[in-house]
mmCIF file of C-alpha atoms in Angstrom:
data_model
loop_
_atom_site.group_PDB
_atom_site.id
_atom_site.type_symbol
_atom_site.label_atom_id
_atom_site.label_comp_id
_atom_site.label_asym_id
_atom_site.label_seq_id
_atom_site.Cartn_x
_atom_site.Cartn_y
_atom_site.Cartn_z
ATOM 1 C CA UNK A 1 -29.229 19.338 -5.302
ATOM 2 C CA UNK A 2 -28.486 20.334 -8.908
ATOM 3 C CA UNK A 3 -29.746 17.717 -11.339
ATOM 4 C CA UNK A 4 -26.676 18.123 -13.541
ATOM 5 C CA UNK A 5 -24.202 17.123 -10.826
ATOM 6 C CA UNK A 6 -22.307 14.009 -11.890
ATOM 7 C CA UNK A 7 -21.807 11.650 -8.964
ATOM 8 C CA UNK A 8 -18.730 9.488 -8.471
ATOM 9 C CA UNK A 9 -18.454 6.553 -6.089
ATOM 10 C CA UNK A 10 -14.873 5.858 -4.981
ATOM 11 C CA UNK A 11 -14.415 2.651 -2.960
ATOM 12 C CA UNK A 12 -11.521 2.902 -0.516
ATOM 13 C CA UNK A 13 -8.927 0.130 -0.691
ATOM 14 C CA UNK A 14 -8.256 0.682 3.002
ATOM 15 C CA UNK A 15 -11.159 -1.718 3.636
ATOM 16 C CA UNK A 16 -10.296 -4.198 0.869
ATOM 17 C CA UNK A 17 -8.617 -7.582 1.301
ATOM 18 C CA UNK A 18 -4.923 -6.640 1.194
ATOM 19 C CA UNK A 19 -3.967 -10.194 0.240
ATOM 20 C CA UNK A 20 -5.732 -9.861 -3.127
ATOM 21 C CA UNK A 21 -5.797 -6.173 -3.974
ATOM 22 C CA UNK A 22 -5.647 -6.571 -7.756
ATOM 23 C CA UNK A 23 -8.704 -8.819 -7.709
ATOM 24 C CA UNK A 24 -10.501 -6.468 -5.322
ATOM 25 C CA UNK A 25 -9.861 -3.514 -7.656
ATOM 26 C CA UNK A 26 -11.209 -5.420 -10.648
ATOM 27 C CA UNK A 27 -14.246 -6.674 -8.736
ATOM 28 C CA UNK A 28 -15.262 -3.287 -7.411
ATOM 29 C CA UNK A 29 -14.860 -1.698 -10.852
ATOM 30 C CA UNK A 30 -17.022 -4.449 -12.340
ATOM 31 C CA UNK A 31 -19.542 -3.626 -9.599
ATOM 32 C CA UNK A 32 -19.770 -0.033 -10.824
ATOM 33 C CA UNK A 33 -17.059 1.976 -9.054
ATOM 34 C CA UNK A 34 -16.109 5.240 -10.782
ATOM 35 C CA UNK A 35 -12.786 5.853 -9.020
ATOM 36 C CA UNK A 36 -10.441 3.822 -6.828
ATOM 37 C CA UNK A 37 -9.587 5.642 -3.597
ATOM 38 C CA UNK A 38 -6.060 4.933 -2.399
ATOM 39 C CA UNK A 39 -5.339 5.912 1.222
ATOM 40 C CA UNK A 40 -1.660 6.480 1.959
ATOM 41 C CA UNK A 41 -0.710 6.579 5.660
ATOM 42 C CA UNK A 42 2.825 6.999 6.955
ATOM 43 C CA UNK A 43 2.605 6.220 10.701
ATOM 44 C CA UNK A 44 3.718 9.811 11.236
ATOM 45 C CA UNK A 45 1.018 12.241 10.130
ATOM 46 C CA UNK A 46 -1.533 9.559 11.111
ATOM 47 C CA UNK A 47 -1.095 6.538 13.411
ATOM 48 C CA UNK A 48 -1.202 3.842 10.742
ATOM 49 C CA UNK A 49 0.841 2.533 7.820
ATOM 50 C CA UNK A 50 -0.624 1.453 4.485
ATOM 51 C CA UNK A 51 0.504 1.542 0.855
ATOM 52 C CA UNK A 52 3.480 2.953 -1.021
ATOM 53 C CA UNK A 53 3.968 3.997 -4.654
ATOM 54 C CA UNK A 54 4.978 0.492 -5.760
ATOM 55 C CA UNK A 55 1.574 -0.854 -4.734
ATOM 56 C CA UNK A 56 -0.117 1.909 -6.719
ATOM 57 C CA UNK A 57 2.047 1.096 -9.731
ATOM 58 C CA UNK A 58 1.187 -2.609 -9.454
ATOM 59 C CA UNK A 59 -2.543 -1.840 -9.292
ATOM 60 C CA UNK A 60 -2.563 0.622 -12.180
ATOM 61 C CA UNK A 61 -3.027 -2.144 -14.783
ATOM 62 C CA UNK A 62 -5.974 -3.554 -12.810
ATOM 63 C CA UNK A 63 -7.776 -0.203 -12.627
ATOM 64 C CA UNK A 64 -9.539 -0.479 -15.970
ATOM 65 C CA UNK A 65 -13.036 -1.407 -17.050
ATOM 66 C CA UNK A 66 -13.693 -4.625 -18.944
ATOM 67 C CA UNK A 67 -13.666 -2.660 -22.199
ATOM 68 C CA UNK A 68 -10.271 -1.184 -21.375
ATOM 69 C CA UNK A 69 -11.169 2.288 -20.132
ATOM 70 C CA UNK A 70 -8.883 3.737 -17.487
ATOM 71 C CA UNK A 71 -10.444 4.127 -14.030
ATOM 72 C CA UNK A 72 -8.925 7.014 -12.051
ATOM 73 C CA UNK A 73 -6.789 6.194 -9.015
ATOM 74 C CA UNK A 74 -7.522 8.837 -6.389
ATOM 75 C CA UNK A 75 -4.538 9.033 -4.008
ATOM 76 C CA UNK A 76 -5.152 10.611 -0.596
ATOM 77 C CA UNK A 77 -1.832 11.372 1.086
ATOM 78 C CA UNK A 78 -1.913 11.300 4.883
ATOM 79 C CA UNK A 79 1.837 11.838 5.055
ATOM 80 C CA UNK A 80 4.354 14.417 6.213
ATOM 81 C CA UNK A 81 6.372 15.711 4.387
ATOM 82 C CA UNK A 82 4.354 15.591 1.182
ATOM 83 C CA UNK A 83 6.365 16.599 -1.881
ATOM 84 C CA UNK A 84 8.560 13.549 -2.567
ATOM 85 C CA UNK A 85 5.725 11.057 -2.141
ATOM 86 C CA UNK A 86 3.320 13.169 -4.187
ATOM 87 C CA UNK A 87 5.737 13.039 -7.112
ATOM 88 C CA UNK A 88 6.394 9.325 -6.592
ATOM 89 C CA UNK A 89 2.683 8.528 -6.763
ATOM 90 C CA UNK A 90 2.309 10.651 -9.884
ATOM 91 C CA UNK A 91 5.003 8.537 -11.527
ATOM 92 C CA UNK A 92 3.331 5.368 -10.216
ATOM 93 C CA UNK A 93 0.115 6.030 -12.135
ATOM 94 C CA UNK A 94 -2.054 8.149 -9.854
ATOM 95 C CA UNK A 95 -4.617 10.366 -11.563
ATOM 96 C CA UNK A 96 -5.523 12.566 -8.597
ATOM 97 C CA UNK A 97 -3.218 13.352 -5.658
ATOM 98 C CA UNK A 98 -4.567 15.190 -2.624
ATOM 99 C CA UNK A 99 -2.868 16.154 0.636
ATOM 100 C CA UNK A 100 -3.506 17.922 3.936
ATOM 101 C CA UNK A 101 -2.390 21.580 3.933
ATOM 102 C CA UNK A 102 -0.940 21.332 7.443
ATOM 103 C CA UNK A 103 1.393 18.549 6.261
ATOM 104 C CA UNK A 104 3.061 20.757 3.628
ATOM 105 C CA UNK A 105 5.528 23.541 4.371
ATOM 106 C CA UNK A 106 4.540 25.343 1.153
ATOM 107 C CA UNK A 107 1.039 24.406 -0.030
ATOM 108 C CA UNK A 108 1.266 26.408 -3.242
ATOM 109 C CA UNK A 109 4.546 24.735 -4.213
ATOM 110 C CA UNK A 110 3.183 21.255 -3.487
ATOM 111 C CA UNK A 111 0.145 21.909 -5.685
ATOM 112 C CA UNK A 112 2.444 23.074 -8.478
ATOM 113 C CA UNK A 113 4.543 19.903 -8.156
ATOM 114 C CA UNK A 114 1.486 17.656 -8.426
ATOM 115 C CA UNK A 115 0.041 19.456 -11.418
ATOM 116 C CA UNK A 116 3.453 19.680 -13.035
ATOM 117 C CA UNK A 117 3.727 15.895 -12.766
ATOM 118 C CA UNK A 118 0.557 15.517 -14.826
ATOM 119 C CA UNK A 119 -1.899 14.773 -12.021
ATOM 120 C CA UNK A 120 -4.965 16.553 -10.797
ATOM 121 C CA UNK A 121 -4.389 18.160 -7.412
ATOM 122 C CA UNK A 122 -6.547 18.305 -4.303
ATOM 123 C CA UNK A 123 -6.557 19.536 -0.724
ATOM 124 C CA UNK A 124 -7.934 17.565 2.209
ATOM 125 C CA UNK A 125 -9.530 19.053 5.310
ATOM 126 C CA UNK A 126 -9.854 17.211 8.614
ATOM 127 C CA UNK A 127 -13.050 17.611 10.665
ATOM 128 C CA UNK A 128 -11.687 20.465 12.820
ATOM 129 C CA UNK A 129 -9.474 22.069 10.145
ATOM 130 C CA UNK A 130 -9.986 25.623 8.913
ATOM 131 C CA UNK A 131 -10.847 26.205 5.257
ATOM 132 C CA UNK A 132 -8.967 29.518 5.058
ATOM 133 C CA UNK A 133 -6.285 28.158 2.718
ATOM 134 C CA UNK A 134 -8.925 27.738 -0.007
ATOM 135 C CA UNK A 135 -9.068 31.512 -0.419
ATOM 136 C CA UNK A 136 -5.517 31.433 -1.785
ATOM 137 C CA UNK A 137 -5.432 28.088 -3.597
ATOM 138 C CA UNK A 138 -8.826 27.355 -5.142
ATOM 139 C CA UNK A 139 -7.647 28.433 -8.606
ATOM 140 C CA UNK A 140 -5.112 25.568 -8.520
ATOM 141 C CA UNK A 141 -7.455 22.836 -7.351
ATOM 142 C CA UNK A 142 -9.215 20.008 -9.143
ATOM 143 C CA UNK A 143 -10.610 18.453 -5.954
ATOM 144 C CA UNK A 144 -11.471 19.319 -2.370
ATOM 145 C CA UNK A 145 -11.792 16.389 0.017
ATOM 146 C CA UNK A 146 -13.685 16.840 3.271
ATOM 147 C CA UNK A 147 -12.956 14.260 5.962
ATOM 148 C CA UNK A 148 -16.101 13.209 7.811
ATOM 149 C CA UNK A 149 -14.000 11.133 10.236
ATOM 150 C CA UNK A 150 -10.581 11.756 11.726
ATOM 151 C CA UNK A 151 -7.979 10.262 9.388
ATOM 152 C CA UNK A 152 -5.962 7.168 10.173
ATOM 153 C CA UNK A 153 -8.387 4.281 10.454
ATOM 154 C CA UNK A 154 -11.216 2.751 8.435
ATOM 155 C CA UNK A 155 -14.638 1.852 9.765
ATOM 156 C CA UNK A 156 -15.314 5.040 11.750
ATOM 157 C CA UNK A 157 -18.724 6.680 12.110
ATOM 158 C CA UNK A 158 -19.698 9.760 10.093
ATOM 159 C CA UNK A 159 -19.262 13.104 11.900
ATOM 160 C CA UNK A 160 -22.468 15.091 11.180
ATOM 161 C CA UNK A 161 -20.723 18.463 11.497
ATOM 162 C CA UNK A 162 -18.908 17.695 8.242
ATOM 163 C CA UNK A 163 -22.108 18.519 6.332
ATOM 164 C CA UNK A 164 -21.791 22.220 7.199
ATOM 165 C CA UNK A 165 -18.233 22.204 5.905
ATOM 166 C CA UNK A 166 -19.370 20.529 2.676
ATOM 167 C CA UNK A 167 -22.053 23.195 2.209
ATOM 168 C CA UNK A 168 -19.497 25.966 2.669
ATOM 169 C CA UNK A 169 -17.026 24.422 0.224
ATOM 170 C CA UNK A 170 -19.767 23.939 -2.375
ATOM 171 C CA UNK A 171 -20.495 27.669 -2.200
ATOM 172 C CA UNK A 172 -16.796 28.482 -2.608
ATOM 173 C CA UNK A 173 -16.529 26.172 -5.630
ATOM 174 C CA UNK A 174 -19.574 27.724 -7.269
ATOM 175 C CA UNK A 175 -18.189 31.221 -6.646
ATOM 176 C CA UNK A 176 -14.896 30.200 -8.265
ATOM 177 C CA UNK A 177 -16.624 29.072 -11.467
ATOM 178 C CA UNK A 178 -14.163 26.186 -11.749
ATOM 179 C CA UNK A 179 -14.796 22.479 -12.323
ATOM 180 C CA UNK A 180 -13.683 21.166 -8.918
ATOM 181 C CA UNK A 181 -14.734 17.836 -7.461
ATOM 182 C CA UNK A 182 -16.107 17.929 -3.900
ATOM 183 C CA UNK A 183 -15.328 14.615 -2.259
ATOM 184 C CA UNK A 184 -16.311 13.319 1.189
ATOM 185 C CA UNK A 185 -14.514 10.507 3.004
ATOM 186 C CA UNK A 186 -15.504 8.769 6.213
ATOM 187 C CA UNK A 187 -18.507 6.771 7.330
ATOM 188 C CA UNK A 188 -20.301 7.046 3.977
ATOM 189 C CA UNK A 189 -22.984 4.384 3.558
ATOM 190 C CA UNK A 190 -26.285 3.811 1.803
ATOM 191 C CA UNK A 191 -28.371 5.460 4.513
ATOM 192 C CA UNK A 192 -26.454 8.771 4.613
ATOM 193 C CA UNK A 193 -25.070 9.259 1.087
ATOM 194 C CA UNK A 194 -28.080 11.312 0.010
ATOM 195 C CA UNK A 195 -27.668 13.804 2.856
ATOM 196 C CA UNK A 196 -24.008 14.205 1.887
ATOM 197 C CA UNK A 197 -25.055 14.847 -1.723
ATOM 198 C CA UNK A 198 -27.695 17.334 -0.626
ATOM 199 C CA UNK A 199 -24.991 19.251 1.269
ATOM 200 C CA UNK A 200 -23.118 19.663 -2.029
ATOM 201 C CA UNK A 201 -20.781 16.700 -2.488
ATOM 202 C CA UNK A 202 -20.403 14.899 -5.810
ATOM 203 C CA UNK A 203 -17.770 12.241 -5.017
ATOM 204 C CA UNK A 204 -18.135 9.701 -2.225
ATOM 205 C CA UNK A 205 -15.451 7.545 -0.637
ATOM 206 C CA UNK A 206 -16.859 4.370 0.889
ATOM 207 C CA UNK A 207 -14.702 1.664 2.419
ATOM 208 C CA UNK A 208 -16.244 -0.805 4.825
ATOM 209 C CA UNK A 209 -19.756 -0.010 3.529
ATOM 210 C CA UNK A 210 -18.739 -1.645 0.232
ATOM 211 C CA UNK A 211 -15.866 -4.018 0.953
ATOM 212 C CA UNK A 212 -17.524 -5.201 4.166
ATOM 213 C CA UNK A 213 -20.444 -6.657 2.190
ATOM 214 C CA UNK A 214 -20.495 -9.818 0.079
ATOM 215 C CA UNK A 215 -22.114 -8.158 -2.946
ATOM 216 C CA UNK A 216 -20.268 -4.965 -3.956
ATOM 217 C CA UNK A 217 -22.632 -4.253 -6.841
ATOM 218 C CA UNK A 218 -25.695 -4.386 -4.611
ATOM 219 C CA UNK A 219 -24.214 -1.722 -2.327
ATOM 220 C CA UNK A 220 -23.097 0.559 -5.158
ATOM 221 C CA UNK A 221 -26.455 0.170 -6.906
ATOM 222 C CA UNK A 222 -28.241 1.043 -3.657
ATOM 223 C CA UNK A 223 -26.067 4.149 -3.255
ATOM 224 C CA UNK A 224 -26.858 5.251 -6.809
ATOM 225 C CA UNK A 225 -30.557 4.699 -6.178
ATOM 226 C CA UNK A 226 -30.395 7.002 -3.133
ATOM 227 C CA UNK A 227 -28.516 9.630 -5.134
ATOM 228 C CA UNK A 228 -31.118 9.484 -7.915
ATOM 229 C CA UNK A 229 -34.139 9.579 -5.604
#
């Protein structure tokens, strides 16, 4: 694992207390979160329904450090169609917007829309999804997100086969020469985050592993200790 790789921990609000999301965002940032991961489900592409752009807009003012620095909101769209909601989240204060290629009729156009709206753009790959689209789009990407569970629900167990996919994407990123984040989402916890990093990831989405514990800082600190070991 390259020593210079800068790791980002991105707690997923899917596992937070929905009744007090603003407070949860502030607490997890105070505990050391680098990004806030915002899972958008439409009960169509995936069998669940979560947050819309207005919730993102309401949380934008909470996603700052105590000294006022902006903390990126990382929006993962599990929706179909993509384009209108991608633009709505860009207007609502998202910093990164990623989507599943199979949910977009024209992947290239959707990436252009996201970047044109001032956001960083990413593609998301489900556990059994092909990576072929990266050959044609990697020059437009700021992030690649590998799902290590099937999307739609929090609290699932990590799928070990995702590590091979992470390794392959890391090679593609290095060959591209571009500064692209490699994010992994699903079943990330203290005892497996190092193996995910060793496979090539640099950004880690963790939901229940953080929000399911009483001390968010203790979990994030333990994750950082594993990454630094």
